[in-house]
């Protein structure tokens, strides 16, 4: 394409979404489907049957070269050079102060090839940082944001649906692994990953093939109740599954240790990495002084906490802040994630409430996640 | 979507029925507004007996993604609230002009800018 991309940007599946009557929303500069009908029905479909998502707004960046793994070890907090070919890892990219620039999934596609998937809102930041940090390594950073459409099929019926359309060995494909194959006759990188708390797959494919694969999945999934799903239910699904969202639970003011995700930081990897010094200090501090802790809150009433609302103790003092909140379709009650002072973080702590626009509503402190699928 | 001809509408997307013999009108939100909100999960309605003022907030509508103020299209005294919709807020989505009505008001004053069905349809679609 020679024309400048329209604002907001539209995915290869845009016409499909409109034909399906989707309510569209601007998301990180992309015009994305928020929901097609009822977001609650879409949520339930993913928990009990299957849902189909267009995630083409996510940012794909390839690292290729004999030192691609070492470059990622330097650029990210994880040890990606140790990742086996065909496996994937959840990791983060931090700044010099240890603040989180983004959370990422990295796939190792070959000995000398990695695919980094960044959040749409941070894709440019991640691309710029990786380009800068890979300098000096035998590695090329390639902007592949326009090279891939991304379609996810999620839910307990997804192995059967995808299995009918692919030559890939899905039974042999583990959670957090990916392999090349074909779907509906077109080449795709098939990954067993997702952001819903369910079994499911993410398919990275050429944008020109997206409509064909979307329609094949729609047709194959119809008998078992697959429905198209928008970003609204994706948010309630990930919240029930206790998965952090960049911009809510994770920000540049948060280190992985603040977010309770210190395990993703691998201090024992060879060589230096960006943010090491600050993260070592954050790790030591987390060992001595507990930072505010990310907890789950479940409402006793029906009013919904929203990001930014204060969490308060019985005496009215603020002890934390809500980072994400929504009515949980699975629990049938409002739920929230919140950072709270450590003395209030224990599940079952009494007297905790959320200030919902001036009214204190009682909430129960629970361990995350709110929902775990049966395996 | 069709907006019933016998109702009048505010630019805040409420509908108002013609007053009955006691001067009481029923108020709800339109299908357009219900669709825009998404699944409604909680409604907070004004107390029975309280006074509401045209154009001012008198409650809240919460959906999965947002919370919106509920405005009263007219001034008057609240005579009844829809307990069914308090217990099952999804009625706002499934039957916005019928079982999903919100509250009733004995009208003492109304603004001049209430719209006819056709004028509201044109307004909402722009």
Coordinates of C-alpha atoms in Angstrom, one line a residue:
Chain A
X1 CA 0.0 0.0 0.0
X2 CA 1.2 3.4 -0.8
X3 CA -1.5 5.4 0.9
X4 CA -1.0 6.5 4.5
X5 CA -3.0 4.4 6.8
X6 CA -6.4 5.8 7.6
X7 CA -7.1 7.1 11.1
X8 CA -8.3 5.2 13.0
X9 CA -6.7 2.1 11.4
X10 CA -8.9 -0.8 10.3
X11 CA -8.0 -4.5 10.4
X12 CA -8.3 -6.9 7.4
X13 CA -11.5 -8.1 9.0
X14 CA -13.1 -4.7 9.3
X15 CA -15.8 -5.4 6.7
X16 CA -16.7 -8.6 8.4
X17 CA -17.2 -6.8 11.7
X18 CA -19.5 -4.3 10.1
X19 CA -21.5 -6.9 8.3
X20 CA -21.9 -8.7 11.7
X21 CA -23.3 -5.4 13.2
X22 CA -20.4 -4.9 15.6
X23 CA -20.3 -1.9 17.9
X24 CA -16.9 -0.5 17.0
X25 CA -14.6 1.4 19.3
X26 CA -11.4 3.3 19.0
X27 CA -8.6 1.3 20.7
X28 CA -5.0 2.5 20.6
X29 CA -5.7 4.1 17.2
X30 CA -7.5 1.1 15.8
X31 CA -11.2 0.8 15.0
X32 CA -12.0 -2.5 16.8
X33 CA -15.1 -4.4 17.6
X34 CA -16.3 -3.8 21.1
X35 CA -19.1 -6.3 20.9
X36 CA -21.4 -7.8 18.3
X37 CA -24.4 -8.3 20.5
X38 CA -24.5 -8.9 24.3
X39 CA -21.0 -8.9 25.8
X40 CA -22.3 -11.1 28.5
X41 CA -23.4 -13.7 26.0
X42 CA -20.0 -13.5 24.3
X43 CA -18.3 -14.0 27.6
X44 CA -20.4 -17.0 28.4
X45 CA -19.7 -18.5 25.0
X46 CA -16.0 -18.4 25.6
X47 CA -16.3 -20.0 29.0
X48 CA -18.7 -22.8 27.9
X49 CA -18.2 -23.2 24.1
X50 CA -16.0 -21.0 21.9
X51 CA -15.4 -17.4 20.9
X52 CA -13.7 -15.9 17.9
X53 CA -11.6 -12.7 18.3
X54 CA -9.9 -10.3 15.9
X55 CA -6.7 -9.2 17.6
X56 CA -5.0 -7.7 14.6
X57 CA -4.2 -4.5 16.4
X58 CA -1.6 -6.3 18.5
X59 CA 2.0 -5.3 17.6
X60 CA 4.3 -8.0 16.1
X61 CA 8.0 -7.4 16.0
X62 CA 10.5 -10.0 14.7
X63 CA 14.1 -10.4 15.9
X64 CA 16.2 -12.4 13.5
X65 CA 19.9 -13.3 13.6
X66 CA 22.5 -15.4 15.4
X67 CA 22.4 -13.2 18.5
X68 CA 18.6 -12.6 18.5
X69 CA 18.2 -14.5 21.8
X70 CA 21.1 -12.5 23.4
X71 CA 19.6 -9.3 22.2
X72 CA 16.3 -10.1 23.8
X73 CA 18.1 -11.2 27.0
X74 CA 19.6 -7.7 27.1
X75 CA 16.4 -5.9 26.2
X76 CA 13.8 -7.8 28.3
X77 CA 13.7 -9.0 31.9
X78 CA 13.4 -12.7 30.9
X79 CA 15.9 -15.2 29.6
X80 CA 14.7 -15.7 26.1
X81 CA 17.9 -17.3 24.8
X82 CA 17.0 -20.3 26.9
X83 CA 13.6 -20.7 25.2
X84 CA 13.2 -23.8 23.1
X85 CA 12.2 -23.5 19.5
X86 CA 8.4 -23.7 19.3
X87 CA 7.8 -22.4 22.8
X88 CA 6.4 -19.1 24.1
X89 CA 7.0 -17.1 27.2
X90 CA 5.3 -14.2 29.0
X91 CA 7.8 -11.5 29.8
X92 CA 8.2 -7.8 30.2
X93 CA 10.2 -4.9 28.8
X94 CA 11.3 -2.4 31.5
X95 CA 12.9 1.0 31.5
X96 CA 16.2 1.9 33.3
X97 CA 14.2 2.6 36.5
X98 CA 12.6 -0.8 36.4
X99 CA 9.2 0.6 35.3
X100 CA 7.2 -1.6 33.0
X101 CA 7.1 -0.4 29.4
X102 CA 5.0 -3.3 28.3
X103 CA 4.2 -6.9 28.9
X104 CA 4.9 -9.2 26.0
X105 CA 4.6 -12.7 24.7
X106 CA 7.7 -13.9 22.9
X107 CA 7.6 -16.9 20.6
X108 CA 10.8 -18.7 19.4
X109 CA 10.0 -19.6 15.8
X110 CA 13.5 -20.9 15.0
X111 CA 17.1 -21.0 16.3
X112 CA 17.6 -17.5 15.0
X113 CA 14.1 -16.1 14.9
X114 CA 11.8 -14.7 17.6
X115 CA 8.4 -13.1 17.4
X116 CA 7.6 -10.5 20.0
X117 CA 3.9 -9.6 20.5
X118 CA 3.4 -6.2 22.1
X119 CA 0.2 -4.5 23.2
X120 CA -1.3 -2.2 20.5
X121 CA -0.9 0.9 22.6
X122 CA 2.8 0.2 23.3
X123 CA 3.9 -1.3 20.0
X124 CA 5.8 1.7 18.8
X125 CA 7.5 2.1 22.2
X126 CA 8.5 -1.5 22.2
X127 CA 9.7 -1.4 18.6
X128 CA 11.9 1.7 19.3
X129 CA 13.3 0.2 22.5
X130 CA 14.1 -3.1 20.9
X131 CA 15.7 -1.4 17.9
X132 CA 17.9 0.6 20.2
X133 CA 18.7 -2.2 22.6
X134 CA 19.6 -4.7 19.8
X135 CA 22.3 -2.4 18.4
X136 CA 25.6 -4.1 18.8
X137 CA 24.1 -7.6 18.6
X138 CA 24.1 -9.8 15.5
X139 CA 20.3 -9.3 15.3
X140 CA 17.8 -7.5 13.1
X141 CA 14.7 -6.0 14.5
X142 CA 11.9 -6.0 11.9
X143 CA 8.6 -4.2 12.3
X144 CA 6.0 -6.9 11.4
X145 CA 2.9 -5.0 12.5
X146 CA 1.5 -4.9 9.0
X147 CA 2.7 -8.4 8.2
X148 CA 0.3 -10.3 10.4
X149 CA -3.4 -10.4 11.1
X150 CA -4.1 -12.1 14.5
X151 CA -7.2 -14.3 15.0
X152 CA -7.9 -16.0 18.3
X153 CA -10.3 -18.9 18.9
X154 CA -10.8 -19.4 22.6
X155 CA -12.9 -21.7 24.7
X156 CA -13.3 -25.5 25.5
X157 CA -14.6 -26.2 22.0
X158 CA -11.7 -24.5 20.3
X159 CA -9.4 -27.6 19.8
X160 CA -12.2 -29.4 18.0
X161 CA -13.0 -26.4 15.8
X162 CA -9.5 -25.6 14.8
X163 CA -8.6 -29.3 14.6
X164 CA -11.1 -29.7 11.7
X165 CA -9.3 -27.0 9.7
X166 CA -5.6 -27.7 10.2
X167 CA -2.9 -30.2 9.4
X168 CA -1.1 -29.2 12.6
X169 CA -0.8 -31.7 15.5
X170 CA -2.9 -29.8 18.1
X171 CA -2.8 -32.6 20.6
X172 CA 1.0 -32.3 20.7
X173 CA 0.8 -28.5 21.0
X174 CA 1.3 -27.5 24.6
X175 CA 0.0 -24.4 26.4
X176 CA 2.4 -21.5 25.6
X177 CA 3.8 -23.2 22.5
X178 CA 3.5 -22.3 18.8
X179 CA 4.2 -24.0 15.5
X180 CA 3.8 -23.3 11.8
X181 CA 1.0 -25.1 10.0
X182 CA -2.0 -24.4 7.7
X183 CA -5.5 -23.3 8.7
X184 CA -8.2 -23.6 6.1
X185 CA -5.5 -24.1 3.5
X186 CA -3.4 -21.0 4.3
X187 CA -0.1 -20.8 6.2
X188 CA -0.3 -19.7 9.8
X189 CA 1.7 -19.7 13.0
X190 CA -0.6 -21.6 15.4
X191 CA 0.0 -20.8 19.1
X192 CA -1.7 -22.3 22.1
X193 CA -2.0 -19.0 23.9
X194 CA -4.7 -16.5 24.8
X195 CA -5.9 -14.0 27.3
X196 CA -9.2 -15.5 28.5
X197 CA -8.4 -18.2 31.0
X198 CA -9.6 -20.8 28.6
X199 CA -7.9 -23.3 26.4
X200 CA -7.5 -21.7 22.9
X201 CA -5.4 -20.7 20.0
X202 CA -4.0 -17.6 18.5
X203 CA -3.4 -17.7 14.7
X204 CA -0.8 -15.3 13.2
X205 CA -1.4 -15.1 9.4
X206 CA -1.1 -12.9 6.4
X207 CA -3.8 -10.1 6.5
X208 CA -4.9 -11.2 3.0
X209 CA -5.9 -14.6 4.4
X210 CA -7.7 -13.3 7.4
X211 CA -11.2 -13.2 6.0
X212 CA -10.9 -16.8 4.7
X213 CA -9.7 -18.1 8.0
X214 CA -12.3 -16.1 10.0
X215 CA -15.1 -17.5 7.8
X216 CA -13.8 -21.1 8.0
X217 CA -13.6 -20.9 11.8
X218 CA -17.1 -19.3 11.9
X219 CA -18.5 -22.1 9.8
X220 CA -16.7 -24.9 11.6
X221 CA -17.6 -23.5 15.0
X222 CA -21.3 -22.8 14.3
X223 CA -22.5 -26.4 15.3
X224 CA -20.9 -26.1 18.7
X225 CA -21.9 -22.5 19.4
X226 CA -18.9 -20.4 18.5
X227 CA -19.7 -16.7 18.3
X228 CA -17.6 -13.7 17.3
X229 CA -16.4 -11.8 20.4
X230 CA -15.3 -8.2 21.0
X231 CA -12.9 -6.5 23.2
X232 CA -15.5 -5.9 25.9
X233 CA -15.8 -9.5 26.8
X234 CA -12.1 -10.0 26.4
X235 CA -11.6 -7.6 29.3
X236 CA -14.1 -9.4 31.6
X237 CA -12.6 -12.8 30.7
X238 CA -9.0 -11.7 31.5
X239 CA -10.2 -10.0 34.7
X240 CA -11.9 -13.1 35.9
X241 CA -8.7 -15.0 35.0
X242 CA -6.6 -12.5 37.1
X243 CA -4.5 -11.5 34.2
X244 CA -3.0 -8.0 34.4
X245 CA -3.7 -5.4 31.7
X246 CA -1.2 -2.8 30.6
X247 CA -2.3 0.6 31.6
X248 CA -4.4 -0.7 34.5
X249 CA -2.4 -3.1 36.6
X250 CA 0.9 -2.5 34.8
X251 CA 2.4 1.0 34.1
X252 CA 5.8 2.6 33.9
X253 CA 5.3 3.5 37.6
X254 CA 5.0 -0.2 38.4
X255 CA 7.9 -2.7 38.6
X256 CA 7.3 -6.4 38.0
X257 CA 7.7 -6.9 41.8
X258 CA 5.0 -4.3 42.6
X259 CA 2.7 -6.3 40.3
X260 CA 3.4 -9.6 42.1
X261 CA 5.1 -10.8 38.9
X262 CA 8.7 -10.7 40.1
X263 CA 9.2 -14.2 38.9
X264 CA 9.4 -13.0 35.3
X265 CA 12.7 -11.2 36.1
X266 CA 15.7 -13.5 35.6
X267 CA 18.7 -12.0 37.4
X268 CA 20.7 -15.2 36.9
X269 CA 20.9 -14.8 33.1
X270 CA 24.3 -14.0 31.6
X271 CA 25.1 -10.4 30.7
X272 CA 23.6 -7.1 31.7
X273 CA 20.0 -6.1 30.9
X274 CA 18.1 -2.9 30.8
X275 CA 16.7 -2.1 34.3
X276 CA 18.8 -4.7 36.2
X277 CA 20.1 -2.3 38.8
X278 CA 16.7 -0.8 39.6
X279 CA 15.0 -4.2 39.5
X280 CA 17.6 -5.7 42.0
X281 CA 16.8 -2.8 44.3
X282 CA 13.0 -3.4 43.9
X283 CA 13.5 -7.1 44.5
X284 CA 15.5 -6.4 47.8
X285 CA 12.8 -3.9 48.9
X286 CA 10.0 -6.4 48.1
X287 CA 11.8 -8.9 50.4
X288 CA 12.0 -6.5 53.4
X289 CA 9.1 -4.1 53.0
X290 CA 6.0 -5.6 51.4
X291 CA 4.8 -3.3 48.7
X292 CA 1.1 -2.7 48.0
X293 CA -0.2 -6.1 46.8
X294 CA -2.4 -6.9 43.9
X295 CA -5.5 -8.6 45.2
X296 CA -9.0 -9.6 44.1
X297 CA -12.1 -8.0 45.5
X298 CA -15.6 -9.5 45.2
X299 CA -18.6 -7.3 45.8
X300 CA -21.3 -8.1 48.3
X301 CA -23.6 -5.6 46.6
X302 CA -24.2 -4.9 42.9
X303 CA -22.4 -1.7 42.2
X304 CA -19.3 -1.9 40.1
X305 CA -15.9 -0.6 41.1
X306 CA -14.0 1.1 38.3
X307 CA -10.3 1.8 37.8
X308 CA -9.0 4.6 40.0
X309 CA -11.7 4.2 42.8
X310 CA -10.3 4.2 46.3
X311 CA -10.2 1.1 48.5
X312 CA -10.9 2.1 52.1
X313 CA -10.6 0.5 55.5
X314 CA -13.4 0.5 58.2
X315 CA -12.1 3.8 59.6
X316 CA -12.4 5.4 56.2
X317 CA -8.7 5.7 55.4
X318 CA -7.6 4.9 51.9
X319 CA -5.7 1.6 51.8
X320 CA -5.4 1.1 48.1
X321 CA -6.8 1.7 44.6
X322 CA -8.9 -0.3 42.1
X323 CA -7.0 -1.0 38.9
X324 CA -9.8 -2.9 37.0
X325 CA -13.4 -3.6 37.8
X326 CA -16.4 -5.2 36.1
X327 CA -19.4 -7.2 36.7
X328 CA -18.3 -10.8 36.5
X329 CA -20.6 -12.9 34.3
X330 CA -19.3 -16.1 35.7
X331 CA -19.5 -15.2 39.4
X332 CA -22.6 -13.1 38.9
X333 CA -21.1 -10.3 41.1
X334 CA -18.9 -7.3 40.5
X335 CA -15.2 -8.0 40.8
X336 CA -12.1 -5.9 40.8
X337 CA -8.4 -6.1 41.0
X338 CA -6.8 -3.6 43.3
X339 CA -3.4 -2.7 44.8
X340 CA -3.8 -2.6 48.6
X341 CA -1.6 -2.2 51.6
X342 CA -0.1 -5.5 52.6
X343 CA -1.9 -5.7 56.0
X344 CA -5.2 -5.8 54.0
X345 CA -4.1 -8.2 51.3
X346 CA -4.9 -11.4 53.1
X347 CA -7.9 -13.2 51.7
X348 CA -10.8 -12.9 54.0
X349 CA -9.7 -9.5 55.5
X350 CA -12.7 -7.8 56.9
X351 CA -13.9 -4.3 56.7
X352 CA -12.6 -3.5 53.3
X353 CA -14.8 -1.4 51.0
X354 CA -14.6 0.5 47.8
X355 CA -15.7 4.2 47.5
X356 CA -18.1 4.1 44.6
X357 CA -18.8 7.7 43.8
X358 CA -19.2 8.7 47.4
X359 CA -20.8 5.5 48.8
X360 CA -18.8 2.9 50.6
X361 CA -19.7 -0.6 49.2
X362 CA -18.4 -3.6 51.2
X363 CA -16.0 -5.9 49.3
X364 CA -14.4 -9.3 50.2
X365 CA -10.6 -9.7 49.7
X366 CA -9.9 -12.9 47.7
X367 CA -6.9 -14.5 46.1
X368 CA -6.5 -14.1 42.4
X369 CA -7.6 -15.5 40.0
X370 CA -11.4 -15.3 40.4
X371 CA -11.9 -18.1 37.9
X372 CA -9.7 -21.1 37.0
X373 CA -10.8 -23.5 34.3
X374 CA -11.0 -27.2 35.1
X375 CA -8.4 -29.2 33.3
Chain B
X1 CA -34.7 0.7 15.4
X2 CA -38.1 2.2 15.8
X3 CA -39.1 4.7 18.4
X4 CA -42.8 4.4 19.4
X5 CA -44.8 7.2 18.0
X6 CA -46.9 7.8 21.1
X7 CA -43.9 8.7 23.3
X8 CA -41.9 11.8 23.5
X9 CA -38.1 11.9 23.9
X10 CA -35.3 13.9 25.4
X11 CA -31.9 14.6 23.9
X12 CA -30.5 12.6 26.9
X13 CA -32.2 9.6 25.3
X14 CA -35.1 9.2 27.8
X15 CA -38.6 8.5 26.7
X16 CA -41.7 9.9 28.4
X17 CA -45.3 8.5 28.0
X18 CA -48.3 10.7 27.8
X19 CA -49.7 11.5 31.2
X20 CA -52.5 9.2 32.6
X21 CA -55.7 10.6 34.2
X22 CA -53.7 11.3 37.4
X23 CA -51.1 13.3 35.5
X24 CA -48.5 10.5 35.9
X25 CA -46.0 9.7 33.1
X26 CA -43.7 6.7 32.7
X27 CA -40.0 7.2 31.9
X28 CA -37.4 5.0 30.5
X29 CA -34.4 5.1 28.3
X30 CA -34.5 4.5 24.5
X31 CA -33.4 1.4 22.7
X32 CA -30.7 3.5 21.1
X33 CA -29.3 4.4 24.6
X34 CA -29.6 0.8 25.8
X35 CA -27.6 -0.4 22.9
X36 CA -25.0 2.3 23.4
X37 CA -24.6 1.3 27.0
X38 CA -24.2 -2.4 26.4
X39 CA -25.4 -4.9 29.0
X40 CA -27.0 -2.9 31.9
X41 CA -26.0 -4.6 35.2
X42 CA -27.2 -2.2 37.8
X43 CA -29.8 0.6 38.0
X44 CA -30.1 3.1 40.8
X45 CA -33.5 4.8 40.6
X46 CA -34.8 7.9 42.5
X47 CA -36.8 7.2 45.7
X48 CA -40.5 7.1 45.6
X49 CA -41.8 10.4 46.9
X50 CA -38.7 12.3 45.9
X51 CA -38.7 15.3 43.6
X52 CA -36.9 15.2 40.3
X53 CA -36.0 18.1 38.1
X54 CA -36.1 18.2 34.3
X55 CA -32.5 17.8 32.9
X56 CA -31.0 16.9 36.3
X57 CA -29.5 13.6 37.4
X58 CA -31.8 11.3 39.4
X59 CA -30.0 8.0 39.3
X60 CA -27.4 5.8 37.6
X61 CA -27.2 3.1 35.0
X62 CA -24.2 0.8 35.1
X63 CA -23.2 -1.4 32.2
X64 CA -20.2 -3.7 31.9
X65 CA -17.9 -1.0 30.7
X66 CA -19.3 2.3 32.1
X67 CA -21.5 4.1 34.4
X68 CA -23.9 6.7 33.2
X69 CA -26.1 9.3 34.9
X70 CA -29.8 8.9 34.6
X71 CA -31.6 12.2 33.9
X72 CA -35.2 13.0 34.4
X73 CA -36.8 14.5 31.2
X74 CA -39.4 16.3 33.3
X75 CA -39.9 17.8 36.8
X76 CA -42.3 16.3 39.3
X77 CA -42.7 13.8 42.1
X78 CA -41.7 10.1 41.7
X79 CA -44.8 7.9 42.3
X80 CA -43.4 4.5 41.5
X81 CA -40.1 2.8 40.5
X82 CA -39.8 -0.4 38.4
X83 CA -38.8 -3.0 41.0
X84 CA -38.5 -5.6 38.2
X85 CA -35.8 -3.7 36.5
X86 CA -33.9 -3.2 39.9
X87 CA -33.9 -6.9 40.3
X88 CA -33.2 -7.7 36.6
X89 CA -31.4 -4.7 35.0
X90 CA -31.1 -6.7 31.7
X91 CA -34.8 -5.7 31.1
X92 CA -33.4 -2.3 30.1
X93 CA -31.7 -4.0 27.1
X94 CA -34.3 -6.5 26.2
X95 CA -37.4 -4.4 26.5
X96 CA -36.5 -0.7 26.8
X97 CA -39.9 0.6 25.9
X98 CA -41.9 -2.0 27.9
X99 CA -40.8 -4.1 30.8
X100 CA -37.6 -2.1 31.1
X101 CA -39.4 1.2 32.1
X102 CA -37.6 2.9 35.0
X103 CA -39.9 5.2 37.0
X104 CA -43.1 7.2 37.0
X105 CA -43.5 10.9 37.8
X106 CA -46.5 13.1 38.5
X107 CA -45.4 15.8 36.2
X108 CA -45.3 19.4 37.4
X109 CA -43.2 20.8 34.7
X110 CA -41.5 19.9 31.5
X111 CA -39.0 21.5 29.2
X112 CA -40.0 22.8 25.8
X113 CA -37.4 20.7 23.9
X114 CA -38.9 17.3 24.2
X115 CA -38.9 15.6 20.8
X116 CA -41.4 13.7 18.7
X117 CA -40.5 10.1 17.7
X118 CA -39.5 11.2 14.2
X119 CA -37.4 14.2 15.5
X120 CA -35.7 11.9 18.1
X121 CA -34.9 9.2 15.5
X122 CA -33.3 11.9 13.3
X123 CA -31.4 13.2 16.3
X124 CA -30.2 9.8 17.5
X125 CA -29.0 8.7 14.1
X126 CA -26.8 11.7 13.6

